[in-house]
mmCIF file of C-alpha atoms and ligand atoms in Angstrom:
data_model
loop_
_atom_site.group_PDB
_atom_site.id
_atom_site.type_symbol
_atom_site.label_atom_id
_atom_site.label_comp_id
_atom_site.label_asym_id
_atom_site.label_seq_id
_atom_site.Cartn_x
_atom_site.Cartn_y
_atom_site.Cartn_z
ATOM 1 C CA UNK A 1 0.412 -15.658 25.224
ATOM 2 C CA UNK A 2 1.019 -12.340 23.637
ATOM 3 C CA UNK A 3 -1.374 -9.678 24.729
ATOM 4 C CA UNK A 4 -0.619 -6.971 22.416
ATOM 5 C CA UNK A 5 -0.046 -7.627 18.571
ATOM 6 C CA UNK A 6 1.560 -6.400 14.988
ATOM 7 C CA UNK A 7 -1.786 -7.234 12.753
ATOM 8 C CA UNK A 8 -3.147 -3.216 13.248
ATOM 9 C CA UNK A 9 -3.024 -0.311 15.265
ATOM 10 C CA UNK A 10 -6.972 -0.794 15.368
ATOM 11 C CA UNK A 11 -6.214 -3.733 17.518
ATOM 12 C CA UNK A 12 -4.987 -1.214 20.466
ATOM 13 C CA UNK A 13 -7.349 0.300 22.707
ATOM 14 C CA UNK A 14 -8.941 3.661 23.451
ATOM 15 C CA UNK A 15 -5.806 5.890 25.114
ATOM 16 C CA UNK A 16 -6.887 7.187 28.557
ATOM 17 C CA UNK A 17 -6.611 11.010 26.922
ATOM 18 C CA UNK A 18 -9.095 9.775 24.561
ATOM 19 C CA UNK A 19 -11.068 8.134 27.326
ATOM 20 C CA UNK A 20 -10.991 10.618 30.435
ATOM 21 C CA UNK A 21 -12.967 12.762 27.701
ATOM 22 C CA UNK A 22 -15.838 10.595 26.998
ATOM 23 C CA UNK A 23 -16.049 9.994 30.252
ATOM 24 C CA UNK A 24 -16.177 14.174 30.797
ATOM 25 C CA UNK A 25 -18.850 14.401 27.522
ATOM 26 C CA UNK A 26 -21.202 11.531 29.518
ATOM 27 C CA UNK A 27 -22.725 13.875 32.397
ATOM 28 C CA UNK A 28 -26.755 15.840 31.538
ATOM 29 C CA UNK A 29 -27.740 16.331 28.461
ATOM 30 C CA UNK A 30 -26.470 18.222 25.497
ATOM 31 C CA UNK A 31 -27.598 18.511 22.198
ATOM 32 C CA UNK A 32 -27.675 16.158 19.604
ATOM 33 C CA UNK A 33 -26.269 15.956 16.141
ATOM 34 C CA UNK A 34 -23.378 17.608 16.500
ATOM 35 C CA UNK A 35 -24.381 21.003 17.829
ATOM 36 C CA UNK A 36 -23.144 20.084 21.246
ATOM 37 C CA UNK A 37 -20.112 22.285 23.493
ATOM 38 C CA UNK A 38 -18.376 18.843 22.574
ATOM 39 C CA UNK A 39 -18.027 18.735 18.519
ATOM 40 C CA UNK A 40 -17.985 22.929 18.518
ATOM 41 C CA UNK A 41 -14.715 22.744 20.150
ATOM 42 C CA UNK A 42 -12.956 19.641 18.404
ATOM 43 C CA UNK A 43 -13.448 21.182 15.494
ATOM 44 C CA UNK A 44 -12.157 24.441 16.453
ATOM 45 C CA UNK A 45 -9.206 22.015 18.228
ATOM 46 C CA UNK A 46 -9.074 20.924 15.046
ATOM 47 C CA UNK A 47 -9.274 24.921 12.695
ATOM 48 C CA UNK A 48 -5.971 25.628 15.881
ATOM 49 C CA UNK A 49 -3.813 22.489 14.886
ATOM 50 C CA UNK A 50 -4.113 23.239 11.024
ATOM 51 C CA UNK A 51 -3.991 26.965 11.155
ATOM 52 C CA UNK A 52 -6.357 28.077 9.109
ATOM 53 C CA UNK A 53 -10.183 27.975 9.335
ATOM 54 C CA UNK A 54 -11.115 24.667 7.378
ATOM 55 C CA UNK A 55 -14.750 23.090 7.440
ATOM 56 C CA UNK A 56 -14.418 19.729 9.849
ATOM 57 C CA UNK A 57 -16.757 17.160 10.051
ATOM 58 C CA UNK A 58 -17.135 13.861 12.191
ATOM 59 C CA UNK A 59 -17.527 10.101 10.826
ATOM 60 C CA UNK A 60 -17.811 6.961 11.972
ATOM 61 C CA UNK A 61 -14.843 5.484 9.884
ATOM 62 C CA UNK A 62 -12.244 5.956 6.919
ATOM 63 C CA UNK A 63 -14.219 4.184 4.280
ATOM 64 C CA UNK A 64 -16.760 6.344 5.351
ATOM 65 C CA UNK A 65 -14.980 9.421 5.311
ATOM 66 C CA UNK A 66 -12.731 9.071 2.033
ATOM 67 C CA UNK A 67 -15.804 7.619 0.214
ATOM 68 C CA UNK A 68 -17.961 10.701 1.049
ATOM 69 C CA UNK A 69 -15.545 13.189 0.597
ATOM 70 C CA UNK A 70 -14.660 11.769 -2.953
ATOM 71 C CA UNK A 71 -18.408 11.221 -3.828
ATOM 72 C CA UNK A 72 -18.757 15.296 -3.075
ATOM 73 C CA UNK A 73 -15.379 16.139 -4.886
ATOM 74 C CA UNK A 74 -16.823 14.279 -8.402
ATOM 75 C CA UNK A 75 -19.544 13.818 -11.099
ATOM 76 C CA UNK A 76 -20.581 10.471 -11.429
ATOM 77 C CA UNK A 77 -18.586 10.098 -14.976
ATOM 78 C CA UNK A 78 -15.307 11.528 -13.705
ATOM 79 C CA UNK A 79 -12.126 9.371 -12.356
ATOM 80 C CA UNK A 80 -9.937 9.431 -9.258
ATOM 81 C CA UNK A 81 -6.418 8.954 -9.435
ATOM 82 C CA UNK A 82 -4.815 7.653 -6.882
ATOM 83 C CA UNK A 83 -2.360 4.239 -5.994
ATOM 84 C CA UNK A 84 -2.478 1.216 -7.718
ATOM 85 C CA UNK A 85 -2.313 0.077 -3.553
ATOM 86 C CA UNK A 86 -4.443 3.166 -2.402
ATOM 87 C CA UNK A 87 -6.672 1.642 1.061
ATOM 88 C CA UNK A 88 -9.879 3.154 -1.110
ATOM 89 C CA UNK A 89 -9.199 0.923 -4.574
ATOM 90 C CA UNK A 90 -7.759 -2.413 -2.257
ATOM 91 C CA UNK A 91 -10.024 -2.192 0.863
ATOM 92 C CA UNK A 92 -12.864 -0.383 0.308
ATOM 93 C CA UNK A 93 -14.908 -2.858 -0.955
ATOM 94 C CA UNK A 94 -15.835 -0.331 -3.623
ATOM 95 C CA UNK A 95 -17.633 1.719 -1.326
ATOM 96 C CA UNK A 96 -15.569 5.488 -2.823
ATOM 97 C CA UNK A 97 -17.480 4.000 -6.648
ATOM 98 C CA UNK A 98 -20.533 3.283 -4.185
ATOM 99 C CA UNK A 99 -21.009 6.276 -2.846
ATOM 100 C CA UNK A 100 -19.916 8.494 -6.412
ATOM 101 C CA UNK A 101 -22.166 6.879 -8.291
ATOM 102 C CA UNK A 102 -20.079 5.104 -10.558
ATOM 103 C CA UNK A 103 -16.889 7.346 -10.729
ATOM 104 C CA UNK A 104 -13.985 5.066 -11.190
ATOM 105 C CA UNK A 105 -10.754 4.797 -9.600
ATOM 106 C CA UNK A 106 -8.042 4.669 -12.030
ATOM 107 C CA UNK A 107 -4.873 2.855 -10.421
ATOM 108 C CA UNK A 108 -1.401 4.281 -10.600
ATOM 109 C CA UNK A 109 2.225 2.482 -10.346
ATOM 110 C CA UNK A 110 4.698 4.155 -7.965
ATOM 111 C CA UNK A 111 7.620 3.752 -5.873
ATOM 112 C CA UNK A 112 7.383 2.809 -2.634
ATOM 113 C CA UNK A 113 3.369 3.374 -2.072
ATOM 114 C CA UNK A 114 3.984 6.516 -3.935
ATOM 115 C CA UNK A 115 2.283 8.418 -6.730
ATOM 116 C CA UNK A 116 4.550 10.953 -8.509
ATOM 117 C CA UNK A 117 3.924 14.402 -10.384
ATOM 118 C CA UNK A 118 4.682 12.305 -13.517
ATOM 119 C CA UNK A 119 2.600 9.668 -13.150
ATOM 120 C CA UNK A 120 -0.311 12.000 -12.441
ATOM 121 C CA UNK A 121 0.230 13.724 -15.561
ATOM 122 C CA UNK A 122 0.583 11.003 -17.448
ATOM 123 C CA UNK A 123 -2.883 9.686 -16.493
ATOM 124 C CA UNK A 124 -4.294 12.879 -16.865
ATOM 125 C CA UNK A 125 -3.226 13.247 -20.831
ATOM 126 C CA UNK A 126 -3.323 9.879 -21.242
ATOM 127 C CA UNK A 127 -7.315 10.418 -22.758
ATOM 128 C CA UNK A 128 -8.431 13.246 -23.816
ATOM 129 C CA UNK A 129 -11.701 12.049 -25.378
ATOM 130 C CA UNK A 130 -15.153 12.116 -24.440
ATOM 131 C CA UNK A 131 -15.067 8.437 -24.379
ATOM 132 C CA UNK A 132 -12.813 8.075 -21.023
ATOM 133 C CA UNK A 133 -13.382 8.747 -17.388
ATOM 134 C CA UNK A 134 -12.777 12.548 -17.368
ATOM 135 C CA UNK A 135 -9.970 12.674 -13.737
ATOM 136 C CA UNK A 136 -11.282 15.326 -11.748
ATOM 137 C CA UNK A 137 -9.785 14.069 -8.323
ATOM 138 C CA UNK A 138 -5.902 12.990 -7.262
ATOM 139 C CA UNK A 139 -5.789 11.031 -4.001
ATOM 140 C CA UNK A 140 -2.404 10.237 -1.805
ATOM 141 C CA UNK A 141 -2.399 8.483 1.689
ATOM 142 C CA UNK A 142 0.123 10.121 3.579
ATOM 143 C CA UNK A 143 1.673 8.022 5.457
ATOM 144 C CA UNK A 144 0.958 5.443 2.815
ATOM 145 C CA UNK A 145 -0.259 2.044 3.113
ATOM 146 C CA UNK A 146 3.225 0.497 2.807
ATOM 147 C CA UNK A 147 4.662 2.729 5.599
ATOM 148 C CA UNK A 148 6.389 5.355 4.030
ATOM 149 C CA UNK A 149 5.626 9.229 3.243
ATOM 150 C CA UNK A 150 6.320 12.390 1.465
ATOM 151 C CA UNK A 151 7.568 15.048 2.108
ATOM 152 C CA UNK A 152 5.928 18.020 2.265
ATOM 153 C CA UNK A 153 7.973 18.875 -1.162
ATOM 154 C CA UNK A 154 6.510 15.842 -2.981
ATOM 155 C CA UNK A 155 3.084 16.944 -1.765
ATOM 156 C CA UNK A 156 3.677 20.385 -2.681
ATOM 157 C CA UNK A 157 4.560 19.377 -6.165
ATOM 158 C CA UNK A 158 1.884 17.014 -6.515
ATOM 159 C CA UNK A 159 -0.450 19.606 -5.592
ATOM 160 C CA UNK A 160 0.374 22.217 -8.385
ATOM 161 C CA UNK A 161 0.109 19.436 -10.718
ATOM 162 C CA UNK A 162 -3.408 19.163 -9.722
ATOM 163 C CA UNK A 163 -3.931 22.687 -10.028
ATOM 164 C CA UNK A 164 -2.747 22.822 -13.137
ATOM 165 C CA UNK A 165 -5.118 20.474 -14.785
ATOM 166 C CA UNK A 166 -7.868 21.211 -12.785
ATOM 167 C CA UNK A 167 -7.773 18.185 -10.179
ATOM 168 C CA UNK A 168 -8.975 18.355 -7.006
ATOM 169 C CA UNK A 169 -6.505 16.882 -3.992
ATOM 170 C CA UNK A 170 -7.690 14.814 -1.612
ATOM 171 C CA UNK A 171 -5.073 13.181 1.064
ATOM 172 C CA UNK A 172 -6.277 9.753 2.665
ATOM 173 C CA UNK A 173 -4.791 10.406 6.476
ATOM 174 C CA UNK A 174 -5.444 7.601 8.372
ATOM 175 C CA UNK A 175 -2.093 7.463 9.971
ATOM 176 C CA UNK A 176 -2.043 11.221 9.275
ATOM 177 C CA UNK A 177 -0.745 11.107 12.876
ATOM 178 C CA UNK A 178 2.244 9.543 12.146
ATOM 179 C CA UNK A 179 3.303 11.352 9.021
ATOM 180 C CA UNK A 180 3.178 14.889 10.965
ATOM 181 C CA UNK A 181 5.244 13.001 13.813
ATOM 182 C CA UNK A 182 7.906 11.398 11.552
ATOM 183 C CA UNK A 183 8.187 14.730 9.276
ATOM 184 C CA UNK A 184 8.710 16.625 12.211
ATOM 185 C CA UNK A 185 6.389 19.944 10.752
ATOM 186 C CA UNK A 186 3.366 21.439 10.978
ATOM 187 C CA UNK A 187 0.241 19.665 9.730
ATOM 188 C CA UNK A 188 -0.218 22.968 7.879
ATOM 189 C CA UNK A 189 2.945 22.530 6.400
ATOM 190 C CA UNK A 190 1.242 18.634 4.473
ATOM 191 C CA UNK A 191 -1.842 19.697 4.094
ATOM 192 C CA UNK A 192 -3.282 23.328 2.890
ATOM 193 C CA UNK A 193 -0.244 24.719 2.168
ATOM 194 C CA UNK A 194 0.710 21.989 -0.589
ATOM 195 C CA UNK A 195 -2.804 22.579 -2.414
ATOM 196 C CA UNK A 196 -4.477 19.888 -0.310
ATOM 197 C CA UNK A 197 -8.787 20.581 -0.651
ATOM 198 C CA UNK A 198 -9.805 17.939 1.766
ATOM 199 C CA UNK A 199 -8.358 15.312 4.342
ATOM 200 C CA UNK A 200 -9.456 12.490 6.069
ATOM 201 C CA UNK A 201 -8.191 12.907 9.461
ATOM 202 C CA UNK A 202 -7.086 9.459 11.226
ATOM 203 C CA UNK A 203 -8.814 9.123 14.606
ATOM 204 C CA UNK A 204 -8.825 5.253 15.102
ATOM 205 C CA UNK A 205 -5.703 3.716 14.948
ATOM 206 C CA UNK A 206 -4.318 7.295 16.779
ATOM 207 C CA UNK A 207 -6.223 6.045 19.550
ATOM 208 C CA UNK A 208 -9.476 7.087 20.022
ATOM 209 C CA UNK A 209 -12.376 4.041 20.091
ATOM 210 C CA UNK A 210 -14.385 5.516 16.776
ATOM 211 C CA UNK A 211 -14.202 8.368 14.388
ATOM 212 C CA UNK A 212 -12.486 10.328 11.692
ATOM 213 C CA UNK A 213 -12.798 13.891 10.656
ATOM 214 C CA UNK A 214 -13.433 15.101 7.157
ATOM 215 C CA UNK A 215 -10.971 18.340 7.012
ATOM 216 C CA UNK A 216 -11.938 21.128 4.291
ATOM 217 C CA UNK A 217 -9.469 23.656 3.456
ATOM 218 C CA UNK A 218 -11.444 24.266 0.372
ATOM 219 C CA UNK A 219 -14.080 25.350 1.642
ATOM 220 C CA UNK A 220 -16.744 26.271 -0.873
ATOM 221 C CA UNK A 221 -15.914 22.280 -1.773
ATOM 222 C CA UNK A 222 -17.187 21.679 1.748
ATOM 223 C CA UNK A 223 -21.087 23.039 0.906
ATOM 224 C CA UNK A 224 -23.492 20.962 1.974
ATOM 225 C CA UNK A 225 -21.096 18.343 2.917
ATOM 226 C CA UNK A 226 -23.474 17.692 6.028
ATOM 227 C CA UNK A 227 -26.326 16.664 3.919
ATOM 228 C CA UNK A 228 -23.864 14.163 2.277
ATOM 229 C CA UNK A 229 -23.192 12.752 5.594
ATOM 230 C CA UNK A 230 -26.553 12.310 6.774
ATOM 231 C CA UNK A 231 -27.257 11.103 3.601
ATOM 232 C CA UNK A 232 -24.459 8.236 3.757
ATOM 233 C CA UNK A 233 -25.258 7.305 7.341
ATOM 234 C CA UNK A 234 -22.674 9.046 8.634
ATOM 235 C CA UNK A 235 -24.743 11.790 11.271
ATOM 236 C CA UNK A 236 -24.177 10.550 14.651
ATOM 237 C CA UNK A 237 -27.083 11.594 16.841
ATOM 238 C CA UNK A 238 -24.965 11.663 20.290
ATOM 239 C CA UNK A 239 -22.402 12.875 18.227
ATOM 240 C CA UNK A 240 -20.580 14.368 21.525
ATOM 241 C CA UNK A 241 -19.201 10.525 22.057
ATOM 242 C CA UNK A 242 -17.670 10.448 18.366
ATOM 243 C CA UNK A 243 -15.930 14.316 19.410
ATOM 244 C CA UNK A 244 -15.310 14.774 22.479
ATOM 245 C CA UNK A 245 -12.003 12.322 22.117
ATOM 246 C CA UNK A 246 -10.573 14.350 19.932
ATOM 247 C CA UNK A 247 -10.793 17.272 22.540
ATOM 248 C CA UNK A 248 -8.776 14.454 24.948
ATOM 249 C CA UNK A 249 -6.152 13.782 22.365
ATOM 250 C CA UNK A 250 -5.254 17.509 20.922
ATOM 251 C CA UNK A 251 -5.586 19.921 23.476
ATOM 252 C CA UNK A 252 -1.882 18.924 25.060
ATOM 253 C CA UNK A 253 -0.490 17.239 22.186
ATOM 254 C CA UNK A 254 -1.485 13.694 22.833
ATOM 255 C CA UNK A 255 -1.858 12.904 19.427
ATOM 256 C CA UNK A 256 1.518 13.292 18.352
ATOM 257 C CA UNK A 257 2.945 11.818 21.646
ATOM 258 C CA UNK A 258 1.534 8.603 20.984
ATOM 259 C CA UNK A 259 2.311 8.134 17.357
ATOM 260 C CA UNK A 260 5.959 9.171 17.787
ATOM 261 C CA UNK A 261 5.837 6.488 20.386
ATOM 262 C CA UNK A 262 4.103 3.676 17.342
ATOM 263 C CA UNK A 263 7.096 5.599 14.845
ATOM 264 C CA UNK A 264 10.100 4.927 16.986
ATOM 265 C CA UNK A 265 8.291 1.410 18.532
ATOM 266 C CA UNK A 266 8.942 0.603 14.326
ATOM 267 C CA UNK A 267 12.464 1.763 14.425
ATOM 268 C CA UNK A 268 12.989 -0.577 17.050
ATOM 269 C CA UNK A 269 11.486 -3.305 15.196
ATOM 270 C CA UNK A 270 13.212 -2.377 11.760
ATOM 271 C CA UNK A 271 16.961 -2.304 13.962
ATOM 272 C CA UNK A 272 16.497 -5.392 15.881
ATOM 273 C CA UNK A 273 15.070 -7.768 13.074
ATOM 274 C CA UNK A 274 16.800 -6.452 10.192
ATOM 275 C CA UNK A 275 20.089 -8.164 11.085
ATOM 276 C CA UNK A 276 18.575 -11.374 11.464
ATOM 277 C CA UNK A 277 19.648 -12.843 8.488
ATOM 278 C CA UNK A 278 17.352 -14.124 6.103
ATOM 279 C CA UNK A 279 14.711 -11.514 6.700
ATOM 280 C CA UNK A 280 14.209 -9.177 4.099
ATOM 281 C CA UNK A 281 12.528 -5.444 4.970
ATOM 282 C CA UNK A 282 10.860 -4.155 1.894
ATOM 283 C CA UNK A 283 10.086 -0.577 2.295
ATOM 284 C CA UNK A 284 11.576 1.734 3.642
ATOM 285 C CA UNK A 285 10.631 2.226 7.270
ATOM 286 C CA UNK A 286 9.270 5.625 8.463
ATOM 287 C CA UNK A 287 6.462 5.502 10.275
ATOM 288 C CA UNK A 288 4.870 3.024 12.501
ATOM 289 C CA UNK A 289 5.050 -0.163 10.411
ATOM 290 C CA UNK A 290 7.876 -2.179 9.496
ATOM 291 C CA UNK A 291 7.118 -4.332 6.341
ATOM 292 C CA UNK A 292 8.523 -7.816 5.535
ATOM 293 C CA UNK A 293 9.634 -10.587 3.497
ATOM 294 C CA UNK A 294 9.387 -13.797 6.017
ATOM 295 C CA UNK A 295 9.784 -17.565 5.173
ATOM 296 C CA UNK A 296 6.328 -19.284 5.365
ATOM 297 C CA UNK A 297 7.460 -21.458 8.096
ATOM 298 C CA UNK A 298 9.134 -19.090 10.176
ATOM 299 C CA UNK A 299 5.221 -17.073 9.591
ATOM 300 C CA UNK A 300 3.372 -20.006 10.729
ATOM 301 C CA UNK A 301 5.904 -20.574 14.048
ATOM 302 C CA UNK A 302 5.182 -16.702 15.362
ATOM 303 C CA UNK A 303 1.254 -17.620 14.633
ATOM 304 C CA UNK A 304 1.276 -20.237 16.394
ATOM 305 C CA UNK A 305 3.043 -18.557 19.498
ATOM 306 C CA UNK A 306 0.234 -16.264 19.337
ATOM 307 C CA UNK A 307 1.584 -13.337 17.622
ATOM 308 C CA UNK A 308 -0.870 -11.814 15.356
ATOM 309 C CA UNK A 309 -0.027 -9.797 12.044
ATOM 310 C CA UNK A 310 -0.909 -9.572 8.816
ATOM 311 C CA UNK A 311 0.760 -10.720 5.719
ATOM 312 C CA UNK A 312 -1.684 -9.415 2.606
ATOM 313 C CA UNK A 313 -1.282 -5.828 3.404
ATOM 314 C CA UNK A 314 0.140 -3.644 0.288
ATOM 315 C CA UNK A 315 2.401 -5.066 -1.995
ATOM 316 C CA UNK A 316 2.197 -8.662 -0.300
ATOM 317 C CA UNK A 317 4.860 -9.410 2.424
ATOM 318 C CA UNK A 318 4.105 -9.145 6.345
ATOM 319 C CA UNK A 319 3.470 -6.430 7.990
ATOM 320 C CA UNK A 320 4.335 -5.514 11.831
ATOM 321 C CA UNK A 321 2.282 -2.254 12.569
ATOM 322 C CA UNK A 322 3.006 -0.757 16.213
ATOM 323 C CA UNK A 323 0.070 1.451 18.041
ATOM 324 C CA UNK A 324 0.526 3.762 20.674
ATOM 325 C CA UNK A 325 0.340 1.197 23.413
ATOM 326 C CA UNK A 326 3.169 -1.219 21.667
ATOM 327 C CA UNK A 327 5.651 -1.521 24.394
ATOM 328 C CA UNK A 328 9.465 -2.213 23.943
ATOM 329 C CA UNK A 329 9.039 -5.373 25.981
ATOM 330 C CA UNK A 330 6.213 -6.758 23.339
ATOM 331 C CA UNK A 331 8.843 -5.468 19.873
ATOM 332 C CA UNK A 332 11.831 -7.465 21.806
ATOM 333 C CA UNK A 333 9.500 -10.760 22.783
ATOM 334 C CA UNK A 334 8.437 -10.590 19.052
ATOM 335 C CA UNK A 335 12.066 -9.817 17.406
ATOM 336 C CA UNK A 336 13.367 -12.757 19.481
ATOM 337 C CA UNK A 337 10.964 -14.941 19.145
ATOM 338 C CA UNK A 338 11.582 -14.331 14.783
ATOM 339 C CA UNK A 339 15.092 -14.832 15.260
ATOM 340 C CA UNK A 340 14.594 -18.118 16.527
ATOM 341 C CA UNK A 341 11.673 -18.867 14.167
ATOM 342 C CA UNK A 342 14.087 -18.780 10.999
ATOM 343 C CA UNK A 343 15.734 -21.751 8.720
ATOM 344 C CA UNK A 344 18.764 -22.828 10.778
ATOM 345 C CA UNK A 345 21.405 -22.162 8.003
ATOM 346 C CA UNK A 346 22.766 -24.768 6.959
ATOM 347 C CA UNK A 347 26.854 -25.132 5.460
HETATM 348 C C1 PLP B 1 -7.411 2.187 8.568
HETATM 349 C C2 PLP B 1 -7.405 2.655 7.073
HETATM 350 C C3 PLP B 1 -8.493 3.433 6.508
HETATM 351 C C4 PLP B 1 -9.580 3.286 7.451
HETATM 352 O O1 PLP B 1 -10.540 2.634 7.463
HETATM 353 P P1 PLP B 1 -11.822 1.760 7.500
HETATM 354 O O2 PLP B 1 -11.104 0.041 8.411
HETATM 355 O O3 PLP B 1 -12.649 2.265 6.596
HETATM 356 O O4 PLP B 1 -11.748 3.048 9.468
HETATM 357 C C5 PLP B 1 -8.417 4.315 5.410
HETATM 358 N N1 PLP B 1 -7.261 4.312 4.468
HETATM 359 C C6 PLP B 1 -6.670 3.734 5.023
HETATM 360 C C7 PLP B 1 -4.795 3.989 4.517
HETATM 361 C C8 PLP B 1 -6.163 3.237 6.277
HETATM 362 O O5 PLP B 1 -4.924 2.270 7.054
#
């Protein structure tokens, strides 16, 4: 039975670096609610990574990060423009609408999980009357739900369009590390330099035990976010155990090393299974996932062998997600089982 799977990067455990930082933080007493040395240092390290004086808040998960960041950027009569497969729309149980007190998510199409400036403009101009929920925010996911990435130029174009129409620019970065590693850019190039106001910077899928950072590049927008996080049940009292792992991940570049490794494992998976007759790759392989269309009996056979993976994420098909700890032998074993489980071709 396999011990590592391709279901999600949150099936993986904690990186040694994050674990060591947790252990190091577990000494003596420290002020609570984020007034500790670890939280201060982690926030400073994030500012260093982005090379700008942003405001940083640590919360427990991505749903809270996105929902509270969106709530802080909207009024209840506003709308948020998002892709139709966006996590905020399909996988957060209405939390954004709940925390926004009624703000409506408006779904936009876009190839490979990506929004386009033209699509955003169309949505803004579609209606401008009082009866329509006024667009106030555009949100993108980097990397996207279907494992693709926006280039810096694409993000700059969306940022300009947002600015043109007075929209705030939110980024769901649950897999931000994978996008940075894949693009080989400085984090600033795909965030504030592209006009992003607020980033939900994912830690969990990158290898931390729990926690995401809400990073406000628009510092005015961050005003009183500490109150919103507290009201939302997201102010951890023993905050050092949420923030310390970020030190372990950020201080020597471990976050990008692990994300790059996960990306490389997906690249290997892609190269091995794309050649198998009958396997149809659904999206360009750009980060740590491969989306494929597989025959139902093949899916059943792989599950029966003990492999765990989802077949309902994004726009359908099977999602094979690699993690910081995915090993080459895991990928090769899965690909071999997949090849063996494909129906024999007749004729
Ligand atoms: C995993 C994920 C999140 C965060 O989900 P939580 O389970 O709430 O931590 C947010 N956005 C995307 C695109 C994700 O894949």
